[in-house]
CSV table of C-alpha atoms in Angstrom, one decimal:
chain,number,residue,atom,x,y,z
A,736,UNK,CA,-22.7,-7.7,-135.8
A,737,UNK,CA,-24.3,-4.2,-135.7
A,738,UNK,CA,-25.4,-2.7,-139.0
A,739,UNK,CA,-23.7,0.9,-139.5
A,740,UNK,CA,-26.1,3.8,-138.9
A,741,UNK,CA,-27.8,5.4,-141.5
A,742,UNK,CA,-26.0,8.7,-142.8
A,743,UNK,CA,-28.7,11.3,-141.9
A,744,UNK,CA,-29.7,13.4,-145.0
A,745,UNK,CA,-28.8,17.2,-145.2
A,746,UNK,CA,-33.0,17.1,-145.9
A,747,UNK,CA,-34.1,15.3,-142.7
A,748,UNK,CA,-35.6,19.2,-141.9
A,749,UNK,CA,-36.1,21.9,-143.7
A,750,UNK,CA,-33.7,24.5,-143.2
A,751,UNK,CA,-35.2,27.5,-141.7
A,752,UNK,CA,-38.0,25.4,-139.4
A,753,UNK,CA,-36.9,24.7,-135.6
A,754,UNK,CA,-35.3,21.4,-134.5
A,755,UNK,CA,-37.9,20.8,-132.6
A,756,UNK,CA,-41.3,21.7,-134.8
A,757,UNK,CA,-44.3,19.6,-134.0
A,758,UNK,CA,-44.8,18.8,-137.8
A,759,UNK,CA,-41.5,16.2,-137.5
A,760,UNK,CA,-41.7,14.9,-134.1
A,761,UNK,CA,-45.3,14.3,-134.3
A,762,UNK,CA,-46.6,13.1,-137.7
A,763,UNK,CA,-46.5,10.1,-139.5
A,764,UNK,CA,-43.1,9.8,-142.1
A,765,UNK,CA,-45.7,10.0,-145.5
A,766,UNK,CA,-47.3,13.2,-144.3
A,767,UNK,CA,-44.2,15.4,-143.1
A,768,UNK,CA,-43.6,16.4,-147.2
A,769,UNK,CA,-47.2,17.5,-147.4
A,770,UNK,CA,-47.1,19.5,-144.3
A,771,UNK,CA,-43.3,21.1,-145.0
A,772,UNK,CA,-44.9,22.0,-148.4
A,773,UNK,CA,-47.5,23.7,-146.2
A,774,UNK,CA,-45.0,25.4,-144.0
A,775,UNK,CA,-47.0,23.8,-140.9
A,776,UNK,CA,-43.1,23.5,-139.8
A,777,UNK,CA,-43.0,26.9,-139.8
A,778,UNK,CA,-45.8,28.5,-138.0
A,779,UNK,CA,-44.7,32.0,-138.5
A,780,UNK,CA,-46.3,33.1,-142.0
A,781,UNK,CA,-49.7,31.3,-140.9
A,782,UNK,CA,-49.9,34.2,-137.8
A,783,UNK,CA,-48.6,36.7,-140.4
A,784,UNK,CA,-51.6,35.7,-142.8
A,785,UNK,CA,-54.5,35.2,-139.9
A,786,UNK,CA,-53.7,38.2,-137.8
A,787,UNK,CA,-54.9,40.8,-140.4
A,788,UNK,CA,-58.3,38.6,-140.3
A,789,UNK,CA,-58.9,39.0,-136.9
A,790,UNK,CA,-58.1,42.7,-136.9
A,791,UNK,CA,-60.9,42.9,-139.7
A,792,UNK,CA,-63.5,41.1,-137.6
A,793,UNK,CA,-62.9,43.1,-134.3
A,794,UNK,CA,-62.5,46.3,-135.9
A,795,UNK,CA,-66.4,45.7,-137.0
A,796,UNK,CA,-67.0,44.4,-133.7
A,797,UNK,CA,-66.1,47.5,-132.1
A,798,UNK,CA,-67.9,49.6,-134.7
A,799,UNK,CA,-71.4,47.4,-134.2
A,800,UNK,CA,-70.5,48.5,-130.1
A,801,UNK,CA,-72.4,45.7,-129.3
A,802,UNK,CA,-70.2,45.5,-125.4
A,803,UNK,CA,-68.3,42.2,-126.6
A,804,UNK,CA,-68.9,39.3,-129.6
A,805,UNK,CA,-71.8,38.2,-130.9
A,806,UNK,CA,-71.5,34.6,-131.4
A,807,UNK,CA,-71.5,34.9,-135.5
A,808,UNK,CA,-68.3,37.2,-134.9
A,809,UNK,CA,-66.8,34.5,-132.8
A,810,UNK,CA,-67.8,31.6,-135.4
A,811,UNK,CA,-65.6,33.9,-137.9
A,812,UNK,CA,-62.5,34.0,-135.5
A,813,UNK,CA,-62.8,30.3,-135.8
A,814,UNK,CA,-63.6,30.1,-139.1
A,815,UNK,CA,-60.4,32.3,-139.7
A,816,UNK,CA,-58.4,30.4,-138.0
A,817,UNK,CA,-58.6,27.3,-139.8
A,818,UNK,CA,-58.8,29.2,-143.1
A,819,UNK,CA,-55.7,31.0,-142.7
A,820,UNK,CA,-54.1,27.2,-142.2
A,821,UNK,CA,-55.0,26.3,-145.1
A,822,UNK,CA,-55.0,28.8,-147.7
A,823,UNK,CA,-51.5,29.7,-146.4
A,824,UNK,CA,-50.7,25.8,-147.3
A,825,UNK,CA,-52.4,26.4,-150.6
A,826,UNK,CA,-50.6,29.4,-151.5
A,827,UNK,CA,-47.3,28.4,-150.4
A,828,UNK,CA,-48.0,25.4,-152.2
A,829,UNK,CA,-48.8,26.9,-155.2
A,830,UNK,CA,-45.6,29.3,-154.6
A,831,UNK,CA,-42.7,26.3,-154.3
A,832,UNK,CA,-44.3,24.5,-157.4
A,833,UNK,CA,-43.3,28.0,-159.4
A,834,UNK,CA,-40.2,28.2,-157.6
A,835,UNK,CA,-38.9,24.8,-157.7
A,836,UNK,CA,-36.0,25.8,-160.2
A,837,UNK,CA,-35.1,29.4,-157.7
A,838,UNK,CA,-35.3,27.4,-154.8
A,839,UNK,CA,-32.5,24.5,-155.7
A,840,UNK,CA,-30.7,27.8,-156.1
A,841,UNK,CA,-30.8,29.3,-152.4
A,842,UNK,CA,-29.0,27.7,-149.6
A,843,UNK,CA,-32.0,28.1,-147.3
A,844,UNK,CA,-34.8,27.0,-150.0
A,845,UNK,CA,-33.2,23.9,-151.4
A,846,UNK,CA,-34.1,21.7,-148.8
A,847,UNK,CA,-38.0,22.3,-149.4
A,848,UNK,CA,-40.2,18.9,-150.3
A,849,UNK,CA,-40.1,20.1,-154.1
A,850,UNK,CA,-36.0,21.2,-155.0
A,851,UNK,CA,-35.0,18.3,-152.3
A,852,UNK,CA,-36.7,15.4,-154.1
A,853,UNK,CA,-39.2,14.4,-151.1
A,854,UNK,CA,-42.5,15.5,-153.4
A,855,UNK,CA,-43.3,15.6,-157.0
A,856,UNK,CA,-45.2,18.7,-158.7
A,857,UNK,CA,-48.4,16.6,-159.5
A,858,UNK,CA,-48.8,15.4,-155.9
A,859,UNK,CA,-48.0,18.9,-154.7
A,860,UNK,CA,-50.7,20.1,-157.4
A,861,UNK,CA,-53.0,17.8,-156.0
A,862,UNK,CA,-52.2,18.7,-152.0
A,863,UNK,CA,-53.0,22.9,-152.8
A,864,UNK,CA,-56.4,21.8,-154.8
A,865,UNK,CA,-57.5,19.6,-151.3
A,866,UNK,CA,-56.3,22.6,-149.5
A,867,UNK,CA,-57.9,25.1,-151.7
A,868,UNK,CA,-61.1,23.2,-151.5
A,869,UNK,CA,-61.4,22.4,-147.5
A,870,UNK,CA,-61.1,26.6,-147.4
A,871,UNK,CA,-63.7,26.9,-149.7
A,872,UNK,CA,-66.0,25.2,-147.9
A,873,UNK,CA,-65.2,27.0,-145.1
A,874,UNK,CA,-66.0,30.5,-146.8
A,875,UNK,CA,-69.6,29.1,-147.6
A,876,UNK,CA,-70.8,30.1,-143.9
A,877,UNK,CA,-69.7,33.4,-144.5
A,878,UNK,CA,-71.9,35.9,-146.1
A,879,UNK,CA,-72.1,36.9,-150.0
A,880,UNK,CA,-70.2,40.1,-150.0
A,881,UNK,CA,-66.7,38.9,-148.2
A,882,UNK,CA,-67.2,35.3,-149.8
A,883,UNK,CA,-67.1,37.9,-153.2
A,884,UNK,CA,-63.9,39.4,-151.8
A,885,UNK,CA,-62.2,36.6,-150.5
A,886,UNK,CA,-62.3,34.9,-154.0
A,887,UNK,CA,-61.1,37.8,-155.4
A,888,UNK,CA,-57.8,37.2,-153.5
A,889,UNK,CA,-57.1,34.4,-155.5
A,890,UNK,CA,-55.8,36.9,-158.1
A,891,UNK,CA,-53.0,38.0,-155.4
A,892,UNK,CA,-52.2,34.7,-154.6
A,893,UNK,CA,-51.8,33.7,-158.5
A,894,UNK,CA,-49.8,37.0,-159.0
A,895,UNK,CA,-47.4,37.0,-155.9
A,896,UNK,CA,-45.0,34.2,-156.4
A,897,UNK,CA,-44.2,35.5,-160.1
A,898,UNK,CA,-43.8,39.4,-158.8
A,899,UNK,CA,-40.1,38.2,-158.1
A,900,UNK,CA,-39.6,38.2,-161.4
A,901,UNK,CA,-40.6,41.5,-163.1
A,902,UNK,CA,-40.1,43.8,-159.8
A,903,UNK,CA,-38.1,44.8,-157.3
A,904,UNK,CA,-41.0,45.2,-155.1
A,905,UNK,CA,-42.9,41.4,-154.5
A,906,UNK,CA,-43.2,42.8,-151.0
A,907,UNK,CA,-45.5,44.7,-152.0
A,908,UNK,CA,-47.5,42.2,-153.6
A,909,UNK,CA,-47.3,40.0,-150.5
A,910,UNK,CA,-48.4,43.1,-148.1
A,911,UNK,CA,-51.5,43.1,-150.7
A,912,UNK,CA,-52.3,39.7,-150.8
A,913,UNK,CA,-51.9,38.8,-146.9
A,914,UNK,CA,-53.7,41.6,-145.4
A,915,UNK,CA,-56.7,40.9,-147.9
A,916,UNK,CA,-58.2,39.4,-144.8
A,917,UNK,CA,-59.3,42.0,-143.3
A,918,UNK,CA,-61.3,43.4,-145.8
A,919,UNK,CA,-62.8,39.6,-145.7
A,920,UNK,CA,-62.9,39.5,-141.6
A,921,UNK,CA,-64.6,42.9,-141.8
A,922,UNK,CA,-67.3,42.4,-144.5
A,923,UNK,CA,-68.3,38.9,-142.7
A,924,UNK,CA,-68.9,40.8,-139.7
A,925,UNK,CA,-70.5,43.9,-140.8
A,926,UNK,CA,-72.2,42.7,-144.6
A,927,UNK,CA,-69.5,46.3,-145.9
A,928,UNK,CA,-66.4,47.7,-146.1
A,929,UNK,CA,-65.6,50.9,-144.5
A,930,UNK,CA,-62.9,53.5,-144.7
A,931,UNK,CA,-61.5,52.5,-141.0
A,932,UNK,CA,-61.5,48.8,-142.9
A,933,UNK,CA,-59.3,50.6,-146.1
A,934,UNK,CA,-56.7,52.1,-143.4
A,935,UNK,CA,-56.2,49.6,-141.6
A,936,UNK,CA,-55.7,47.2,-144.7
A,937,UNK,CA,-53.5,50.2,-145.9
A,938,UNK,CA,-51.6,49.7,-142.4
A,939,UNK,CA,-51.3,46.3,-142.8
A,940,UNK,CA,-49.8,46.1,-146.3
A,941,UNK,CA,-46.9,48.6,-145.0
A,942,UNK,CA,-46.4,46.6,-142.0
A,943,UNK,CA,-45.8,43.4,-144.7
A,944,UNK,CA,-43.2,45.8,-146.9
A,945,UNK,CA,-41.6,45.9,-142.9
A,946,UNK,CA,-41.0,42.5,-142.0
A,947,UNK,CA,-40.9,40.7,-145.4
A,948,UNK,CA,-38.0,43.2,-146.2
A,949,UNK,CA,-35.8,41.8,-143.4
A,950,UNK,CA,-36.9,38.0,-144.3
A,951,UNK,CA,-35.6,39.1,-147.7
A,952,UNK,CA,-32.2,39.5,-146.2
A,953,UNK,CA,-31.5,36.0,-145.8
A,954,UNK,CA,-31.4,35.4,-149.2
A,955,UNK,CA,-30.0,38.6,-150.5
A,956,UNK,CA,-26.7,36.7,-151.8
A,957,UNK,CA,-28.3,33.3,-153.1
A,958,UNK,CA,-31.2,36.1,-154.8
A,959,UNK,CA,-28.3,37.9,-156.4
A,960,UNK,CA,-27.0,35.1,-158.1
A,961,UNK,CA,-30.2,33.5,-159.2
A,962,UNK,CA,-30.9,36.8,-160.5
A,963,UNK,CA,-34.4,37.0,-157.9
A,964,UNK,CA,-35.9,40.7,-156.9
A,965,UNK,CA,-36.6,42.0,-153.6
A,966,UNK,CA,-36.9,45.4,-151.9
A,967,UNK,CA,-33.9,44.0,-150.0
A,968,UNK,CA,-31.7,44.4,-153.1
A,969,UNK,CA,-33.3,47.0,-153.9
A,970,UNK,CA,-33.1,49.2,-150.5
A,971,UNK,CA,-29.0,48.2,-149.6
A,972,UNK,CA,-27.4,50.4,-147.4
A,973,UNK,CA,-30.8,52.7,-147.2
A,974,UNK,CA,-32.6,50.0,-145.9
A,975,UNK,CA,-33.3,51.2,-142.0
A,976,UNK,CA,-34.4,54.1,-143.6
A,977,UNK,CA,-37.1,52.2,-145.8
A,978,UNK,CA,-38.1,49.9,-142.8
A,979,UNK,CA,-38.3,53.4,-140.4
A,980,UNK,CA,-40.7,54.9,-142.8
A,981,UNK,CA,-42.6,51.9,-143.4
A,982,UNK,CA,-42.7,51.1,-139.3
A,983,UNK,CA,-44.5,54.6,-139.1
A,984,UNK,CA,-46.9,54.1,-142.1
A,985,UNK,CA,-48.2,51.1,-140.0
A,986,UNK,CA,-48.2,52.9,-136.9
A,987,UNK,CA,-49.8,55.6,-138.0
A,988,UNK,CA,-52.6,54.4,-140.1
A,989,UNK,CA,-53.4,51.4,-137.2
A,990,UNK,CA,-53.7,54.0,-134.7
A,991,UNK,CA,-56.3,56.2,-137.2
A,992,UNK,CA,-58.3,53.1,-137.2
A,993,UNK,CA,-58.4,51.9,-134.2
A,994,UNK,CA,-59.3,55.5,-132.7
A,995,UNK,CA,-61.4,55.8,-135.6
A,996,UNK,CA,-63.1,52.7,-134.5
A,997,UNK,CA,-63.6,54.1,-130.8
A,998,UNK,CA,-64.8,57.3,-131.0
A,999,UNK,CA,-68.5,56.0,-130.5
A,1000,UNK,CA,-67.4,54.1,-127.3
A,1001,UNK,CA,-66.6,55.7,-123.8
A,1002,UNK,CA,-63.1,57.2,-122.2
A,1003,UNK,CA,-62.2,53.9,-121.0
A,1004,UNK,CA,-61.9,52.7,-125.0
A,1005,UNK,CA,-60.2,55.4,-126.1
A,1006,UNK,CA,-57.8,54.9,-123.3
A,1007,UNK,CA,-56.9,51.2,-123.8
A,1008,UNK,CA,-56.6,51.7,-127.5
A,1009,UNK,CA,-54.0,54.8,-127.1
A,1010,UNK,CA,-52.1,52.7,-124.8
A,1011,UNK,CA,-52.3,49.4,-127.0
A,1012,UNK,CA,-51.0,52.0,-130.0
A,1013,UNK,CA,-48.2,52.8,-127.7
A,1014,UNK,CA,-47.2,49.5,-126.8
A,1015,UNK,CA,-47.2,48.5,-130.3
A,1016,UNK,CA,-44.8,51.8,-131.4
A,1017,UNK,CA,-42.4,50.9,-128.5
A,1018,UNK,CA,-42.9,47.0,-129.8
A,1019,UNK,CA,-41.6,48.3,-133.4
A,1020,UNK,CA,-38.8,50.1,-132.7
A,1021,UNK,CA,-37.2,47.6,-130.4
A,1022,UNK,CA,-37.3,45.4,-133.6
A,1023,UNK,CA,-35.5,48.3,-135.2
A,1024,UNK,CA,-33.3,48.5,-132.5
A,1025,UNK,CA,-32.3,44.8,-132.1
A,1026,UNK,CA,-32.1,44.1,-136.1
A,1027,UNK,CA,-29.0,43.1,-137.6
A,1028,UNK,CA,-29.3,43.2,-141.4
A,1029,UNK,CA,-26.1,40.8,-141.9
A,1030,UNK,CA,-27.0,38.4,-139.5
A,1031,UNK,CA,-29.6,35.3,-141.4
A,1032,UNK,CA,-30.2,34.3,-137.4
A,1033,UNK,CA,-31.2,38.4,-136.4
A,1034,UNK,CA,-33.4,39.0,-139.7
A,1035,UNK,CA,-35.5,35.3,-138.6
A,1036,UNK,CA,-36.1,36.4,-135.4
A,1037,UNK,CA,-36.8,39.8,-136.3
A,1038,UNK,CA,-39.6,38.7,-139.3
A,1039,UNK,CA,-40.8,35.7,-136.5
A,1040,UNK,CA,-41.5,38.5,-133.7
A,1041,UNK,CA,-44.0,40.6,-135.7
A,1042,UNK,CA,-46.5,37.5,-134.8
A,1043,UNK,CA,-46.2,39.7,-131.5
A,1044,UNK,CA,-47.1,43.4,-133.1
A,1045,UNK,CA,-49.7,42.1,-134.9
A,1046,UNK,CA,-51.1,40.2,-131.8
A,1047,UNK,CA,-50.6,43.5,-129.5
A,1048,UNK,CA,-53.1,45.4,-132.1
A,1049,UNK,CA,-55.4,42.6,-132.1
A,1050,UNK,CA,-55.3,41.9,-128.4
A,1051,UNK,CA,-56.2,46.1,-128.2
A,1052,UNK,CA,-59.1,46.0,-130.4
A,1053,UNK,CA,-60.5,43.0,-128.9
A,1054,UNK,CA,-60.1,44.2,-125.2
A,1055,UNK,CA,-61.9,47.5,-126.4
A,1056,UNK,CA,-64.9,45.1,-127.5
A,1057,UNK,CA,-65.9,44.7,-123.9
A,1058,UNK,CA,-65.5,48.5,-123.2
């Protein structure tokens, strides 16, 4: 006699990660909460928080003009890599365990470890500390001043998930918080921070009130009923105007700093960087172009592709290393 198959749960996977993420077809069944808490399921946000590191670290390396990395610069890289992993775990962590009650609220949100039952608040409280902790240790090869900034962060990180509740501009906060790395990446390279390091973290945080914006849009209904703030709500029927502007503030002020970062090196550099700043612009606007406010499925793919602007600018200032 056969046994009737088990009714799969409407939590089997979280909503917004892809069918076939490596997180549920490759880990053990007693990790997967952990690592959905994490978002390792959803790959896109981690990109989003390291990129702005690595722009910090090869913006230096082009200002030392060294022709290429010194090894310490590619120990950061590294270094970044696996810190962005993990504080991004930590922080969204520590975001869901604020959100639980808003996120049993949103279609999208309520299938997270927390709302959906899979993880309780102490264990997830426990998961951002070993997180928290493994990224600390990390940050102890770096030098005083950026290991002094990156702590700092922690402020941002505290602040963000609660800015949903008193503005109508968390974006902001999140542009803040997730390009504080390259005012870490930078400082670790060059022991400072300069005013090419202040634009381009000025760029960045413009370029986060871009994409998070449209992420916002999948929620604008569920947010209006739970009563959560966004520059989505805010913005409405202005909003290409808002993201236009805000695509040309990041434009603009990466540019700066990337020529700004170049003008000690030959032709050739200033060359590749213009063309890397074009490529980006072009990049950008197809977004634009392509993005369909009312559509959940446009607005994901939209938010997901800026993993390729930011790459294109990091991909420009470390080709101009060896130039």
């Amino acid at each position: 006699m056969k046994l009737p198959k088990k009714k799969k749960s409407q939590f089997d996977k979280v909503r917004d990660a892809d069918d076939q993420n490596w997180v549920d077809l490759f880990f053990p069944s007693w990790t997967v909460p952990y690592l959905r808490l994490s978002r390792a399921d959803r790959p896109a946000g981690t990109w989003l928080l390291l990129i702005p590191c690595w722009w910090g670290i090869l913006l230096a390396a082009n200002e030392k003009n060294n022709f290429g990395l010194v090894m310490s610069d590619c120990w950061l890289l590294i270094a970044c890599t696996i810190g962005a992993f993990l504080m991004r775990g930590a922080g969204c962590t520590w975001n869901d365990i604020l959100d639980k009650d808003f996120d049993k609220l949103v279609e999208r949100t309520r299938s997270r470890p927390i709302p959906a039952g899979q993880i309780t608040v102490i264990k997830a409280i426990i998961w951002m500390v070993i997180q928290a902790l493994c990224a600390f240790m990390i940050l102890l090869t770096f030098n005083k001043i950026s290991i002094l900034i990156a702590i700092s962060s922690l402020i941002l990180v505290a602040i963000y998930p609660l800015s949903k509740r008193f503005t109508w501009w968390p974006q902001l906060f999140l542009g803040l918080t997730f390009n504080w790395g390259i005012l870490v990446g930078y400082s670790a390279s060059k022991n400072e921070i300069s005013l090419t390091a202040l634009i381009l973290y000025a760029a960045g945080i413009s370029w986060t009130l871009f994409y998070d914006t449209i992420y916002a849009f999948q929620d604008l209904k569920d947010d209006i009923i739970a009563g959560v703030k966004s520059t989505a709500r805010l913005f409405g029927k202005s909003t290409k105007i808002w993201l236009s502007m805000f695509l040309l503030i990041f434009w603009f002020l990466a540019g700066i700093a990337i020529l700004l970062s170049s003008v000690n090196g030959n032709m050739s550099k200033i060359i590749v960087s213009t063309i890397g700043i074009c490529l980006l612009l072009a990049h950008l606007f197809t977004q634009l172009v392509k993005l369909d406010i009312k559509s959940e499925n446009s607005c994901m793919k939209t938010f997901q592709s800026n993993r390729n602007a930011g790459l294109i600018l990091a991909t420009t200032l470390f080709t101009t290393c060896f130039l």
